[in-house]
C-alpha positions in Angstrom: -106.1 -200.6 -64.2 -107.9 -203.1 -63.2 -105.4 -204.0 -60.2 -105.6 -200.3 -59.2 -108.8 -200.5 -58.3 -108.3 -203.7 -57.1 -105.8 -202.5 -54.7 -107.9 -199.4 -54.0 -111.3 -201.0 -53.1 -108.7 -203.7 -51.1 -107.6 -200.0 -48.6 -111.0 -199.0 -48.8 -112.6 -202.4 -46.7 -109.7 -202.2 -45.1 -111.4 -199.7 -43.0 -114.8 -199.7 -43.8 -117.3 -201.8 -41.1 -120.4 -202.0 -42.5 -120.0 -202.4 -46.7 -123.1 -204.6 -47.1 -124.4 -202.6 -49.6 -122.5 -202.1 -52.1 -120.5 -205.8 -51.5 -122.7 -206.5 -55.4 -120.6 -204.3 -57.0 -116.9 -205.2 -55.8 -117.7 -208.9 -56.4 -118.2 -207.5 -60.0 -114.8 -206.6 -60.2 -113.4 -208.7 -58.0 -114.6 -211.6 -60.3 -113.4 -210.1 -63.5 -110.4 -210.3 -62.0 -110.3 -214.0 -60.6 -111.5 -215.0 -63.7 -107.6 -213.5 -65.6 -105.4 -216.2 -65.1 -102.9 -215.8 -66.7 -102.4 -212.1 -65.0 -100.8 -213.3 -61.5 -100.5 -209.7 -60.1 -104.1 -209.3 -61.0 -105.5 -213.0 -59.5 -103.9 -212.1 -56.6 -105.1 -208.6 -55.7 -108.1 -210.2 -56.4 -107.9 -213.2 -53.9 -106.3 -210.4 -51.5 -109.8 -208.7 -52.0 -112.1 -212.0 -51.4 -110.6 -212.8 -48.7 -111.3 -208.9 -46.9 -114.5 -209.6 -48.4 -114.9 -212.9 -46.4 -113.7 -211.1 -43.3 -115.9 -208.1 -43.1 -119.0 -209.6 -44.3 -121.4 -209.7 -41.3 -124.3 -211.9 -43.1 -125.6 -213.9 -46.2 -122.1 -214.6 -47.8 -123.5 -217.4 -48.7 -125.1 -216.5 -51.6 -122.0 -215.3 -53.5 -120.0 -218.9 -52.8 -122.3 -220.9 -56.0 -120.3 -218.1 -58.4 -117.5 -218.2 -55.9 -116.5 -222.0 -55.4 -116.4 -223.1 -58.5 -114.4 -219.9 -59.9 -111.6 -221.0 -57.0 -111.8 -224.2 -58.1 -110.9 -223.0 -61.7 -107.7 -221.5 -60.1 -106.6 -224.6 -58.2 -106.8 -227.2 -61.6 -105.2 -224.5 -63.5 -101.1 -224.8 -64.5 -100.7 -221.3 -64.9 -101.4 -220.1 -61.6 -98.4 -219.7 -59.5 -97.8 -221.1 -56.9 -98.2 -218.0 -54.1 -101.8 -217.6 -56.0 -103.0 -221.2 -55.1 -102.2 -220.9 -51.4 -104.4 -218.0 -51.2 -107.4 -219.4 -53.5 -106.7 -222.1 -50.1 -106.9 -220.2 -47.6 -110.5 -218.4 -49.3 -112.0 -221.5 -49.5 -111.2 -222.9 -46.0 -112.1 -218.7 -44.9 -115.8 -219.5 -47.3 -116.0 -222.4 -45.5 -115.9 -221.3 -41.8 -118.4 -218.4 -43.1 -121.0 -220.0 -44.8 -121.2 -222.7 -42.7 -123.9 -225.9 -43.2 -124.5 -224.5 -46.3 -120.9 -225.0 -48.0 -122.0 -229.1 -48.0 -122.6 -228.8 -51.6 -119.1 -228.4 -52.3 -117.9 -229.9 -49.9 -117.7 -233.4 -52.0 -116.2 -231.0 -56.0 -113.8 -229.2 -53.1 -112.6 -232.1 -51.9 -111.9 -233.9 -55.0 -109.9 -230.5 -56.5 -107.3 -230.6 -53.5 -107.2 -234.7 -53.4 -105.6 -234.0 -57.0 -104.0 -231.5 -56.0 -102.2 -233.3 -52.7 -101.2 -235.4 -55.4 -98.6 -233.9 -57.1 -95.3 -234.8 -57.7 -92.3 -235.1 -55.0 -91.6 -231.6 -55.1 -88.4 -230.1 -52.2 -89.5 -226.4 -53.1 -90.7 -224.7 -50.8 -93.6 -223.3 -52.0 -94.5 -227.0 -53.0 -94.0 -227.8 -49.8 -96.3 -225.0 -48.6 -98.8 -225.7 -50.6 -99.0 -229.5 -49.7 -99.2 -228.2 -45.7 -102.2 -225.9 -47.1 -104.2 -228.6 -48.5 -102.9 -231.8 -45.6 -103.7 -228.8 -43.3 -107.5 -228.1 -45.0 -108.1 -231.4 -45.7 -108.3 -232.6 -42.3 -110.3 -229.4 -41.0 -112.9 -230.5 -44.1 -112.7 -234.2 -42.8 -113.1 -233.1 -39.1 -116.3 -230.4 -40.2 -117.9 -233.0 -42.2 -117.0 -235.7 -39.6 -119.1 -233.4 -36.5 -121.4 -232.5 -39.1 -122.6 -235.5 -39.9 -122.1 -237.0 -36.2 
């Protein structure tokens, strides 16, 4: 039921230009689904909807960061979450950091800690792990350059 609703919202967001008035209600459902760590398909749908929301929101997205960033970090640290969902999560963290700019600074250290620990994964040659490591490496480089740019 919730997966169908989230899929509907995902399709709805693709065709809407201005959804700011309904964004808080949509995010209630997305946050609920992001907490469903054991339901892989529901989590994936929520992560994809979140990605669309990040791209489509025009302003004031930073007000949602204090709730979303810890949830996304929890997804990254949970061993039951699939690697594919972790890849989408890393992408969303990067997108949020670019969307909110300086507001991301308080989250930078905790996010970097999670990413550094995830980068320390045991040596594994599977394609999923290689993709995950490359995403983490890219995001760490991006965040490091962004941080250097902000303080210089």
